[in-house]
Amino acid sequence: MSNSPNAVPARLNLAQQQAVNHLHGPCLVLAGAGSGKTRVITHKIARLIQTGIPADRIVAITFTNKAAAEMRERARGLIGAAVRDAVICTFHALGVRMLRQDGSALGLKSGFSILDSDDVCAILKDAGGTVDAATARQWQWTISLWKNMGLNAERAAQAANDEDQARVARVMAHYEERLLAYQAVDFDDLIGLPLRLLREHESVRTRWQSRMGHVLVDEYQDTNATQYELLRLLVAGRAPREARFTAVGDDDQSIYGWRGATLDNLRKLPVDFPELQVIKLEQNYRSTGAILRAANRVIGPNPKLFVKSLWSELGEGEPVRVVEADHEDHEAERAVARIQSLRAGTLATAGSQALEYRNFAILYRANHQARPFEKALRRAQIPYRVTGGTSLFDRTEIKDLCSWFRLWINADDDPAFLRAVTTPRRGIGHQTLQQLGAFAGRYKVSLFEALYAPSLGLTLPARSVAGLHEFGRAVDSWRQRAGQAEGEAAATAFLRDWLQDIGYEAHLRDTEDSPTLAQARWANVTDFCEWMAARCGGRIEDPSGLAGPQKVKSLLDVAQTISLLSTLGEREQDPNQVTLSTLHAAKGLEWPHVLMVGVNEGLLPFRADEEATESAQSARLEEERRLMYVGITRAQSSLAVSWSRRRKRGRDQVASSPSRFIAEMALDAATTREDPREKLRALRAEFARRSALAVPAGDSA
Ligand code: ATP
Ligand code: MG
């Protein structure tokens, strides 16, 4: 999200124009933060449409659904409704599109399910012979990394270095089998399977390649190996010299190494595409000189892939502030005080922009750091929203309801089956389910299919079979009605009847500890239902970019895209609130006033893994430095960086020191340390001036 006014018609400098007008060959825009890379992409979408390329042949890939929605909005501002059919979405959403259309070539039906991280963990726990959650998460991590490197279970087994890795590779093989049986994919498969599709199926490949009029990729530095391969194959319909794509990125902002993102993708481009036009942008339009200088100093020590120099015409601006605090709660209080004084205009930095809460962001390294800040903001009655944290879709009650949607779309989705059949409880016990599971395993069918097998009666008592049949009938009949619930009114009525029928509100009352909690959960359910219904009526656009806008859809159509949103864990909308965000989730965004908090050694940079090799440690530090750089460069007019002398670790408070990055920003301590006395002095001086009174010498406030 950007807070700067969207000037129409917006300007482009010469280098930007050059990038926008390079239409018939590969193009890489390589430039520092805030230099207008994303703006190039938006303008280029408009330009391509103007030159007569059908909008549906333009594919623009962004890092988040939210960025996609904003890009569409901006492009619409430039060229109007013509942008409607352009595909503007994330790599994952593009993958879903490809798989829904052509996944059958890989044995995947079009209604396949997308598993969320908890489902994956549960399957791994089971596939590995019931281990603890921490081990399962560890495996999940490893398997995800392998998948992003393009390894399947077989190749991972061959590449395994030790018995531990060999074991994970075996678990991965079981896991892959189960996913196929469930007709389900995980998040990484949304890239890996489309890639396989293109590699192994020539007719599918040529069809997709001929659809690619131009592919544009934002935040290119954070693509991983499989994403690069997917991109390369998509644009390979033409000779490399005519490949029609535009990638924009900044090697200094590569912060997703832990997800397998690799700067090799930047190195590979000029090799794979020798005629690549490389364009550099040097003017920063976002930040003041002081902020930019701090950013450049922090990133300075990193080895450079490409040399860049950034300058800004926005003037020196206010110095970057360093704020010290005694402990985390104190740090939070000081952040709130800063927001309040900027809003009240008592700090010189304020300007007119400071009045709105949406102009402030508090950025931190890890989600858990948000808590004291949330508490302090609530106490001060300042509205805020937490992004990149738990979203509506991560909530138990919403997952409960989504399990029914998943089952309607894909009856083979066993994890969804188990959740739907037990929430709310309908008298089908654990033992019955275990026996059903064993039966399904024996005949290699899904739980739902097993339900109707005539021989099930030989394994299970008649009463249990009857209960299961009743559940099956309920799923089928509600599925049929969901498919007919077209438009907002019909969807609303449907959801009301369905929730009533499964007794969900009563279930919340029975299972929650307190009536207040039950009510809060029920309020989430009603919010969610309203949101779903509004999408059926086309009132809300599909942020995943999967379904076209403004069409009346049935509830089943809408439900198809839900799992993607839940996997990405993103919320909509952007009201007038202070943003709390992790540094990772802040990538690409900007705010007039940024407070980076918890800038302590051990947090940013994160404490080093002492067992790692020296080169791994230094690579790690380079990535941390980029993270700091990303944080600093989110700020437009003011930046405060805070740290606290003591931090909670478990139950204890431990001494902590400021991040080395603060020293590296090379701020002049005397002028930059934010000191309450300074404000008092200024106030006194002002008071003195007005009342013509002398200020007592030797101010010791
Ligand atoms: P990041 O590296 O953080 O993703 P970016 O390079 O994508 O940044 P943009 O977000 O496109 O940069 O632009 C930064 C800000 O500068 C935005 O507010 C944008 O509107 C503005 N901007 C970009 N180009 C110009 C220009 N030529 N004239 C005026 N303002 C511009
Ligand atoms: Mg950008």
XYZ file of C-alpha atoms and ligand atoms in Angstrom:
733
model
C 0.000 0.000 0.000
C 1.203 3.400 -0.790
C 0.095 6.517 0.910
C 1.274 9.021 -1.594
C -1.401 10.591 -3.725
C -1.898 8.739 -6.965
C -1.147 11.492 -9.427
C -2.896 10.962 -12.779
C -1.434 11.231 -15.298
C 1.591 10.183 -13.305
C 5.066 11.083 -14.437
C 7.874 8.819 -15.440
C 11.512 9.794 -15.710
C 13.552 8.948 -18.797
C 14.886 5.636 -17.550
C 11.402 4.588 -16.477
C 10.030 5.530 -19.887
C 12.728 3.498 -21.537
C 11.708 0.450 -19.488
C 8.033 0.998 -20.231
C 8.660 1.341 -23.960
C 10.902 -1.682 -24.318
C 8.137 -3.907 -25.625
C 9.650 -6.574 -27.835
C 12.405 -8.171 -25.823
C 13.508 -9.145 -22.316
C 13.982 -6.298 -19.871
C 15.366 -6.093 -16.343
C 14.968 -3.007 -14.204
C 17.490 -3.161 -11.445
C 17.291 -0.388 -8.932
C 17.297 0.557 -5.294
C 14.350 1.075 -2.992
C 11.726 3.670 -3.838
C 13.079 4.352 -7.311
C 9.800 3.611 -9.056
C 10.208 -0.020 -10.123
C 6.675 -0.977 -9.225
C 5.492 2.136 -10.970
C 7.239 0.910 -14.132
C 5.257 -2.333 -13.996
C 1.925 -0.563 -13.541
C 2.599 1.836 -16.394
C 3.858 -0.908 -18.610
C 0.636 -2.882 -18.172
C -1.242 0.181 -19.385
C 1.209 0.762 -22.223
C 1.008 -2.836 -23.449
C -2.762 -2.654 -23.562
C -2.553 0.634 -25.449
C -0.345 -0.952 -28.074
C -3.093 -3.472 -28.762
C -1.997 -6.543 -26.830
C -5.163 -8.206 -25.526
C -5.356 -7.634 -21.774
C -5.835 -11.320 -21.017
C -2.402 -12.011 -22.510
C -0.702 -9.764 -20.022
C 0.422 -11.473 -16.854
C 1.790 -9.335 -14.032
C 3.150 -11.198 -11.029
C 3.319 -9.555 -7.626
C 4.466 -10.765 -4.253
C 1.148 -10.616 -2.383
C -2.557 -10.591 -3.226
C -2.726 -7.167 -1.738
C -0.019 -5.816 -4.012
C -1.897 -7.374 -6.943
C -5.126 -5.627 -5.962
C -3.330 -2.318 -5.638
C -1.566 -2.725 -8.957
C -4.852 -3.437 -10.711
C -6.340 -0.346 -9.118
C -3.442 1.828 -10.262
C -3.481 0.426 -13.775
C -7.202 1.109 -13.879
C -6.446 4.678 -12.886
C -4.194 4.953 -15.935
C -6.175 3.167 -18.587
C -9.637 2.464 -17.188
C -11.744 -0.652 -17.584
C -9.506 -2.035 -20.337
C -7.283 -3.514 -17.645
C -10.067 -5.770 -16.440
C -8.987 -8.993 -18.086
C -5.286 -8.630 -17.373
C -3.952 -11.380 -15.130
C -2.464 -9.559 -12.154
C -1.732 -11.975 -9.350
C 0.891 -13.812 -7.326
C 2.957 -16.715 -8.655
C 0.827 -18.998 -6.494
C -2.459 -17.698 -7.875
C -1.119 -18.149 -11.397
C -0.202 -21.712 -10.422
C -3.752 -22.352 -9.193
C -5.104 -21.075 -12.482
C -2.851 -23.365 -14.480
C -3.631 -26.395 -12.326
C -7.391 -25.857 -12.290
C -7.283 -25.732 -16.061
C -4.716 -28.380 -16.900
C -3.940 -30.293 -13.695
C -5.810 -33.316 -15.077
C -2.677 -34.063 -17.095
C -0.996 -34.756 -13.729
C -3.924 -36.736 -12.362
C -5.333 -33.799 -10.451
C -9.001 -32.978 -10.745
C -9.945 -29.356 -11.179
C -11.549 -29.159 -7.737
C -8.325 -30.107 -5.940
C -7.863 -28.797 -2.396
C -5.125 -26.506 -1.202
C -3.830 -27.523 2.216
C -2.855 -24.987 4.802
C 0.196 -25.264 6.964
C -1.677 -26.954 9.844
C -3.094 -29.620 7.554
C 0.373 -30.286 6.196
C 1.814 -30.575 9.680
C -0.908 -32.987 10.760
C -0.315 -35.197 7.716
C 3.437 -35.219 8.307
C 2.975 -36.104 11.955
C 0.948 -39.067 10.910
C 3.052 -40.041 7.901
C 6.190 -40.041 10.023
C 4.731 -42.463 12.557
C 3.223 -39.977 14.999
C 5.960 -37.616 16.104
C 5.720 -34.416 18.115
C 4.611 -31.194 16.493
C 8.066 -29.592 16.624
C 9.642 -32.425 14.633
C 6.778 -32.344 12.145
C 7.284 -28.591 11.674
C 10.970 -29.159 11.131
C 10.197 -31.726 8.441
C 7.655 -29.422 6.900
C 10.320 -26.767 6.655
C 12.858 -29.107 5.077
C 10.368 -30.560 2.607
C 9.247 -27.094 1.596
C 12.831 -26.029 0.999
C 13.499 -29.141 -1.084
C 10.395 -28.531 -3.134
C 11.477 -24.957 -3.746
C 14.798 -26.270 -4.931
C 12.956 -28.516 -7.347
C 13.584 -31.817 -5.526
C 10.946 -34.525 -5.193
C 11.101 -37.321 -2.607
C 13.106 -39.579 -4.868
C 15.724 -36.980 -5.710
C 15.835 -35.802 -2.106
C 16.593 -39.379 -1.030
C 19.451 -39.570 -3.503
C 20.821 -36.250 -2.332
C 20.479 -37.006 1.385
C 23.700 -36.464 3.342
C 22.869 -38.315 6.495
C 20.319 -40.610 8.104
C 18.223 -37.660 9.318
C 17.801 -36.341 5.814
C 17.148 -39.808 4.476
C 14.365 -40.173 7.001
C 12.766 -36.882 5.982
C 12.982 -37.998 2.362
C 11.078 -41.184 3.274
C 8.455 -39.171 5.109
C 8.225 -36.936 2.064
C 7.479 -39.945 -0.131
C 4.543 -40.942 2.120
C 3.408 -37.365 2.222
C 3.375 -37.070 -1.562
C 1.337 -40.272 -1.851
C -1.228 -38.960 0.581
C -1.583 -35.644 -1.129
C -2.311 -37.378 -4.390
C -4.870 -39.604 -2.687
C -6.542 -36.568 -1.123
C -6.454 -34.708 -4.433
C -4.732 -31.971 -2.493
C -1.702 -29.792 -3.016
C 0.359 -27.713 -0.639
C 1.540 -24.172 -1.143
C 4.843 -25.158 -2.762
C 3.056 -27.460 -5.212
C 1.303 -24.408 -6.609
C 4.605 -23.570 -8.276
C 6.204 -27.015 -8.574
C 3.260 -28.772 -10.253
C 2.623 -26.124 -12.928
C 6.320 -26.333 -13.703
C 6.050 -30.094 -14.086
C 3.017 -29.580 -16.253
C 4.940 -27.338 -18.635
C 7.966 -29.583 -18.670
C 6.185 -32.845 -19.253
C 3.234 -31.917 -21.440
C 4.099 -30.296 -24.689
C 0.593 -29.371 -25.789
C -0.110 -27.706 -22.457
C 3.216 -25.893 -22.672
C 2.617 -24.489 -26.141
C -0.886 -23.395 -25.206
C 0.340 -21.453 -22.168
C 3.302 -20.036 -24.031
C 1.100 -18.733 -26.807
C -1.075 -17.032 -24.188
C 1.858 -14.981 -22.890
C 1.768 -11.616 -24.631
C 4.016 -10.163 -21.936
C 4.975 -11.306 -18.450
C 5.904 -8.758 -15.795
C 7.428 -9.666 -12.431
C 7.729 -7.333 -9.450
C 10.160 -8.072 -6.566
C 12.119 -10.335 -8.860
C 14.963 -10.667 -6.330
C 12.723 -12.803 -4.130
C 11.867 -15.469 -6.667
C 13.134 -18.963 -6.003
C 14.541 -21.551 -8.375
C 11.190 -23.117 -9.299
C 9.564 -19.744 -9.867
C 12.388 -18.795 -12.199
C 12.012 -22.007 -14.167
C 8.272 -21.439 -14.430
C 8.859 -17.930 -15.702
C 11.508 -19.084 -18.143
C 9.264 -21.759 -19.619
C 6.268 -19.447 -19.857
C 8.164 -16.930 -21.978
C 10.053 -19.551 -23.998
C 7.505 -19.504 -26.821
C 9.732 -17.031 -28.601
C 13.467 -16.929 -29.183
C 15.330 -15.635 -26.074
C 16.080 -12.373 -27.835
C 12.355 -11.765 -28.346
C 11.214 -13.121 -25.000
C 8.594 -10.741 -23.753
C 9.060 -10.162 -20.091
C 9.926 -7.371 -17.727
C 11.408 -8.148 -14.337
C 12.038 -5.479 -11.739
C 14.006 -5.964 -8.571
C 16.680 -4.910 -6.158
C 19.385 -7.311 -5.014
C 19.755 -5.274 -1.818
C 16.189 -6.156 -0.875
C 16.426 -9.900 -1.196
C 15.048 -11.106 2.143
C 13.444 -14.457 1.446
C 16.542 -16.658 1.338
C 14.970 -18.791 4.071
C 12.217 -19.664 1.631
C 14.659 -20.648 -1.065
C 14.739 -17.311 -2.874
C 18.012 -16.932 -4.654
C 19.977 -14.108 -6.202
C 21.152 -16.651 -8.754
C 17.984 -15.730 -10.587
C 19.412 -12.257 -11.129
C 22.735 -13.687 -12.263
C 21.050 -16.130 -14.619
C 18.956 -13.633 -16.525
C 21.717 -12.093 -18.667
C 23.070 -15.594 -19.358
C 19.769 -17.164 -20.351
C 18.726 -14.005 -22.203
C 21.858 -12.494 -23.744
C 19.899 -9.623 -25.284
C 18.502 -8.628 -21.928
C 18.052 -4.888 -21.699
C 19.183 -3.825 -18.231
C 17.862 -0.506 -17.012
C 18.928 1.200 -13.806
C 16.882 3.770 -11.933
C 18.792 6.060 -9.636
C 16.393 8.678 -8.394
C 14.533 7.821 -5.232
C 11.104 9.420 -5.041
C 10.157 8.121 -1.649
C 12.484 9.180 1.130
C 14.278 12.244 2.400
C 18.052 12.566 2.154
C 18.615 11.708 5.812
C 16.666 8.465 5.530
C 18.321 7.493 2.280
C 21.775 8.132 3.697
C 21.120 5.903 6.705
C 19.882 3.189 4.332
C 22.916 3.439 2.081
C 25.295 3.219 5.019
C 23.672 0.101 6.388
C 23.707 -1.698 3.058
C 27.207 -0.423 2.232
C 29.249 -3.326 3.689
C 27.349 -5.957 1.664
C 29.116 -7.257 -1.425
C 27.500 -5.783 -4.502
C 26.008 -7.716 -7.345
C 25.411 -4.482 -9.237
C 26.624 -1.063 -8.248
C 23.854 1.415 -7.657
C 23.712 4.933 -6.424
C 20.501 6.439 -5.216
C 19.731 10.098 -4.796
C 16.682 12.033 -3.783
C 15.391 15.498 -4.544
C 13.233 15.572 -1.461
C 15.748 17.462 0.649
C 17.583 16.466 3.793
C 14.463 16.293 5.980
C 14.428 15.443 9.665
C 17.294 13.411 11.116
C 16.678 9.756 11.747
C 15.916 9.286 15.436
C 17.270 6.628 17.733
C 15.021 5.915 20.686
C 16.269 4.023 23.740
C 13.912 2.319 26.112
C 14.257 0.478 29.404
C 12.191 -2.547 28.395
C 9.668 -3.588 25.761
C 6.610 -2.008 27.393
C 8.523 1.195 27.747
C 9.555 0.982 24.113
C 5.900 0.595 23.173
C 4.913 3.600 25.293
C 7.548 5.681 23.597
C 6.333 4.598 20.170
C 2.804 5.630 21.080
C 4.074 8.925 22.455
C 5.908 9.562 19.204
C 2.807 8.891 17.133
C 0.807 11.198 19.357
C 3.293 14.020 19.216
C 3.697 13.736 15.456
C -0.053 13.884 15.093
C -0.305 16.819 17.428
C 2.368 18.558 15.394
C 4.697 19.000 18.357
C 7.513 17.333 16.469
C 8.971 19.315 13.630
C 8.769 16.306 11.296
C 5.002 16.225 11.437
C 3.707 18.135 8.427
C 0.092 17.809 7.387
C 0.430 14.136 6.510
C 0.859 13.186 10.126
C -2.756 13.711 11.009
C -3.982 10.420 9.693
C -3.283 7.177 11.528
C -2.782 5.388 8.221
C 0.430 7.353 7.744
C 2.196 5.454 10.532
C 3.765 2.050 10.558
C 5.457 0.153 13.355
C 7.784 -2.457 11.895
C 9.462 -5.326 13.699
C 11.332 -8.493 12.987
C 8.965 -11.182 14.275
C 5.208 -11.411 14.792
C 5.413 -11.965 18.542
C 7.043 -8.558 18.987
C 3.728 -6.876 18.143
C 2.116 -7.632 21.498
C 3.395 -4.817 23.740
C 2.724 -2.350 20.929
C -0.815 -3.594 20.494
C -1.355 -3.227 24.206
C -0.008 0.324 24.300
C -1.999 1.358 21.224
C -5.194 -0.065 22.689
C -4.575 1.771 25.916
C -4.123 5.016 24.007
C -7.230 4.207 21.935
C -5.314 4.400 18.696
C -6.787 2.232 15.926
C -4.324 -0.239 14.446
C -4.182 -3.325 12.316
C -1.669 -6.122 12.359
C -0.653 -7.402 8.943
C 1.222 -10.551 8.216
C -0.084 -11.922 11.500
C -3.114 -14.065 12.195
C -5.778 -13.336 9.687
C -9.466 -14.075 9.776
C -8.708 -17.167 7.718
C -6.381 -18.570 10.357
C -9.124 -18.638 12.947
C -10.478 -21.982 14.071
C -14.090 -21.103 13.370
C -13.361 -20.005 9.815
C -11.275 -23.101 9.180
C -14.176 -25.203 10.492
C -16.515 -23.667 7.939
C -13.952 -23.840 5.154
C -13.590 -27.571 5.714
C -17.179 -27.920 4.459
C -16.411 -25.779 1.415
C -13.376 -27.883 0.687
C -15.427 -31.039 0.915
C -18.084 -29.678 -1.435
C -15.447 -28.971 -4.025
C -13.322 -32.039 -3.469
C -14.943 -34.978 -1.711
C -11.567 -36.767 -1.573
C -10.094 -34.152 0.761
C -9.681 -36.371 3.827
C -8.363 -33.711 6.232
C -11.427 -31.589 5.405
C -13.675 -34.621 5.827
C -12.360 -35.311 9.323
C -12.805 -31.730 10.383
C -16.292 -31.338 8.939
C -17.579 -34.620 10.339
C -16.421 -33.775 13.856
C -17.183 -30.029 13.977
C -19.813 -29.613 15.188
C -19.991 -33.091 16.677
C -22.699 -35.236 15.184
C -22.349 -38.389 17.234
C -19.714 -39.980 15.006
C -16.997 -41.138 17.355
C -13.272 -41.425 17.093
C -13.424 -45.208 16.827
C -15.849 -45.127 13.935
C -13.577 -42.741 12.100
C -10.543 -44.861 12.776
C -12.276 -47.898 11.335
C -13.477 -45.914 8.357
C -9.903 -44.737 7.839
C -8.542 -48.286 7.974
C -11.179 -49.426 5.512
C -10.408 -46.556 3.127
C -6.694 -47.293 3.394
C -7.253 -50.961 2.585
C -9.189 -50.190 -0.579
C -7.189 -47.081 -1.454
C -10.195 -44.802 -1.611
C -10.972 -41.538 0.112
C -12.963 -41.441 3.350
C -15.929 -39.990 1.521
C -15.871 -42.723 -1.078
C -15.485 -45.388 1.601
C -18.626 -44.114 3.234
C -20.802 -45.538 0.492
C -18.988 -48.831 -0.008
C -21.518 -51.648 0.442
C -18.983 -53.744 2.362
C -18.444 -51.049 4.989
C -21.286 -52.674 6.940
C -19.087 -55.718 7.492
C -16.513 -53.643 9.380
C -18.729 -51.204 11.253
C -21.904 -51.560 13.314
C -25.109 -50.560 11.500
C -25.641 -47.541 13.758
C -22.250 -46.073 12.861
C -22.818 -46.688 9.149
C -26.172 -44.941 9.363
C -24.537 -41.926 11.020
C -21.890 -41.753 8.316
C -24.482 -42.046 5.565
C -26.466 -39.255 7.074
C -23.374 -37.047 7.055
C -22.678 -37.978 3.419
C -26.221 -37.057 2.430
C -25.935 -33.731 4.255
C -22.691 -32.879 2.432
C -24.203 -33.783 -0.944
C -27.399 -31.874 -0.464
C -25.711 -28.720 0.833
C -23.195 -28.914 -1.986
C -25.985 -28.900 -4.516
C -27.657 -25.931 -2.878
C -24.360 -24.024 -2.624
C -23.930 -24.410 -6.376
C -27.334 -22.826 -6.892
C -26.804 -19.971 -4.432
C -25.965 -17.298 -7.002
C -25.680 -13.648 -6.091
C -25.492 -11.954 -2.738
C -29.041 -12.459 -1.470
C -29.149 -16.153 -2.309
C -25.726 -16.715 -0.771
C -26.717 -14.925 2.436
C -29.855 -17.020 2.774
C -27.951 -20.187 2.021
C -25.251 -19.514 4.615
C -27.833 -18.719 7.278
C -29.770 -21.932 6.659
C -26.667 -24.052 6.493
C -25.147 -22.726 9.725
C -28.489 -23.241 11.414
C -28.681 -26.794 10.140
C -25.223 -27.835 11.294
C -25.824 -26.006 14.582
C -22.642 -23.988 14.468
C -23.625 -21.228 16.865
C -24.709 -23.759 19.451
C -21.433 -25.593 18.905
C -19.505 -22.428 19.767
C -21.593 -21.896 22.878
C -20.960 -25.465 23.984
C -17.257 -25.572 23.336
C -15.987 -22.114 24.282
C -14.906 -21.349 27.820
C -16.922 -18.178 28.125
C -20.028 -16.730 26.455
C -17.999 -13.642 25.490
C -15.500 -15.759 23.612
C -18.276 -17.693 21.902
C -19.857 -14.414 20.859
C -16.583 -13.066 19.505
C -16.120 -16.205 17.451
C -19.668 -16.051 16.186
C -19.070 -12.426 15.171
C -16.124 -13.641 13.071
C -18.413 -16.177 11.463
C -20.994 -13.554 10.536
C -18.261 -11.236 9.208
C -16.932 -14.029 7.105
C -20.382 -14.923 5.758
C -21.045 -11.315 4.816
C -17.734 -11.165 3.016
C -18.412 -14.390 1.124
C -21.887 -13.255 0.114
C -20.619 -9.869 -1.061
C -18.138 -11.642 -3.302
C -20.924 -13.788 -4.774
C -22.614 -10.562 -5.795
C -19.385 -9.203 -7.270
C -19.304 -6.348 -4.757
C -15.823 -7.303 -3.596
C -13.165 -8.144 -6.121
C -11.330 -11.358 -5.839
C -7.976 -10.322 -4.404
C -6.310 -13.506 -5.578
C -6.960 -12.416 -9.165
C -8.353 -15.863 -9.943
C -11.911 -15.000 -10.798
C -12.817 -12.054 -12.970
C -14.421 -9.064 -11.267
C -18.052 -7.983 -11.355
C -19.558 -11.328 -12.149
C -22.365 -12.854 -10.162
C -20.993 -16.080 -8.831
C -22.332 -19.031 -6.900
C -21.084 -19.724 -3.446
C -19.212 -22.747 -4.787
C -17.315 -20.580 -7.294
C -16.290 -18.219 -4.535
C -15.344 -21.061 -2.224
C -12.893 -22.313 -4.880
C -10.607 -19.358 -4.299
C -10.882 -19.272 -0.510
C -8.218 -21.780 0.245
C -5.681 -19.714 -1.634
C -6.497 -16.673 0.439
C -6.289 -18.678 3.604
C -2.955 -20.104 2.624
C -1.595 -16.683 1.995
C -3.145 -15.522 5.240
C -4.072 -12.123 3.974
C -6.729 -9.791 5.071
C -8.416 -7.172 2.998
C -8.754 -3.500 3.283
C -6.911 -0.633 4.608
C -8.840 1.736 6.806
C -7.385 4.645 8.699
C -5.265 2.742 11.184
C -1.688 2.497 12.303
C -0.053 -0.474 10.579
C 1.830 -3.048 12.624
C 3.831 -5.283 10.373
C 6.810 -7.545 10.166
C 9.644 -6.192 8.058
C 9.121 -9.012 5.590
C 5.479 -8.158 5.065
C 6.344 -4.465 4.629
C 8.333 -5.098 1.469
C 7.323 -2.841 -1.428
C 5.201 -0.576 0.799
C 5.748 2.963 2.087
C 4.503 5.208 4.877
C 5.225 8.849 5.740
C 6.247 7.900 9.295
C 7.968 4.662 10.154
C 8.990 3.371 13.573
C 11.332 0.413 13.451
C 11.219 -1.260 16.838
C 13.166 -3.980 18.598
C 16.310 -2.993 16.722
C 18.404 -4.944 19.187
C 21.407 -7.132 18.659
C 20.072 -10.692 18.606
C 16.808 -9.678 16.984
C 18.017 -7.636 14.026
C 20.469 -9.087 13.176
C 18.914 -12.230 14.528
C 21.288 -14.176 16.769
C 23.663 -16.246 14.763
C 23.509 -19.996 14.725
C 26.815 -20.769 16.414
C 27.094 -24.170 14.836
C 26.778 -22.803 11.327
C 29.893 -22.459 9.209
C 31.550 -19.098 8.969
C 30.411 -18.544 5.418
C 26.833 -19.489 6.311
C 26.990 -16.995 9.163
C 28.232 -14.210 6.975
C 25.586 -14.944 4.313
C 23.069 -14.773 7.113
C 24.361 -11.409 8.278
C 24.161 -10.051 4.747
C 20.518 -11.039 4.584
C 19.839 -9.391 7.954
C 21.461 -6.236 6.642
C 19.127 -6.285 3.661
C 16.203 -6.678 6.015
C 17.308 -3.588 7.900
C 17.693 -1.780 4.574
C 14.159 -2.762 3.553
C 12.855 -1.406 6.868
C 14.641 1.934 6.648
C 13.580 2.511 3.052
C 9.875 2.157 3.856
C 9.949 5.633 5.419
C 9.063 8.748 3.462
C 9.484 11.703 5.814
C 10.373 10.417 9.245
C 12.088 7.397 10.692
C 12.649 6.416 14.302
C 14.641 3.341 15.244
C 14.169 2.043 18.757
C 15.750 -0.564 21.002
C 15.388 -1.529 24.640
C 17.981 -2.221 27.292
C 16.207 -5.222 28.657
C 14.109 -7.748 26.780
C 11.909 -10.631 27.823
C 13.301 -14.023 27.183
C 10.855 -16.634 28.407
C 9.982 -15.419 31.893
C 13.187 -13.515 32.458
C 14.293 -10.062 31.558
C 17.743 -10.140 30.026
C 20.124 -7.307 29.259
C 20.275 -6.417 25.611
C 22.264 -4.046 23.438
C 21.445 -1.920 20.426
C 21.799 -3.501 17.012
C 25.143 -3.001 15.296
C 23.103 -1.588 12.435
C 22.278 1.461 14.516
C 25.955 2.306 14.806
C 26.400 1.585 11.121
C 23.710 4.080 10.228
C 26.392 6.473 11.503
C 23.965 8.937 12.945
C 25.283 11.823 14.899
C 24.209 10.775 18.378
C 23.961 14.292 19.750
C 21.461 15.412 17.169
C 19.563 12.238 16.606
C 18.823 10.753 19.988
C 15.248 11.508 20.781
C 15.279 12.964 24.211
C 12.158 14.078 26.067
C 14.211 16.960 27.435
C 14.706 18.220 23.947
C 10.987 18.650 23.497
C 10.681 20.349 26.841
C 13.485 22.699 25.928
C 11.797 23.562 22.657
C 8.535 24.202 24.418
C 10.234 26.423 26.971
C 12.039 28.336 24.279
C 8.783 28.887 22.477
C 7.139 29.937 25.706
C 10.034 32.265 26.425
C 9.827 33.828 23.009
C 6.117 34.458 23.346
C 6.184 35.837 26.841
C 9.555 37.497 26.416
C 10.766 35.755 29.554
C 14.323 34.545 29.869
C 14.902 30.803 30.105
C 16.875 29.927 33.242
C 20.419 28.987 32.309
C 21.758 25.464 32.925
C 18.519 23.704 32.024
C 18.465 20.518 34.004
C 15.031 19.184 33.177
P 10.566 -0.722 -3.573
O 11.978 -1.067 -3.905
O 10.400 -0.363 -2.156
O 9.599 -1.750 -4.057
P 9.964 0.793 -5.951
O 11.239 0.923 -6.662
O 9.016 -0.229 -6.435
O 10.243 0.630 -4.399
P 7.745 2.573 -6.200
O 6.954 2.017 -5.073
O 7.325 2.247 -7.587
O 9.287 2.215 -5.978
O 7.867 4.135 -6.080
C 8.200 4.770 -4.848
C 7.416 6.049 -4.715
O 7.864 6.989 -5.685
C 5.941 5.884 -4.958
O 5.239 6.729 -4.092
C 5.781 6.313 -6.403
O 4.485 6.779 -6.642
C 6.799 7.418 -6.514
N 7.351 7.575 -7.883
C 7.902 6.628 -8.645
N 8.328 7.122 -9.818
C 8.043 8.444 -9.815
C 8.233 9.528 -10.736
N 8.815 9.341 -11.930
N 7.805 10.740 -10.367
C 7.227 10.938 -9.167
N 7.030 9.984 -8.254
C 7.420 8.737 -8.561
Mg 8.242 -1.927 -5.518
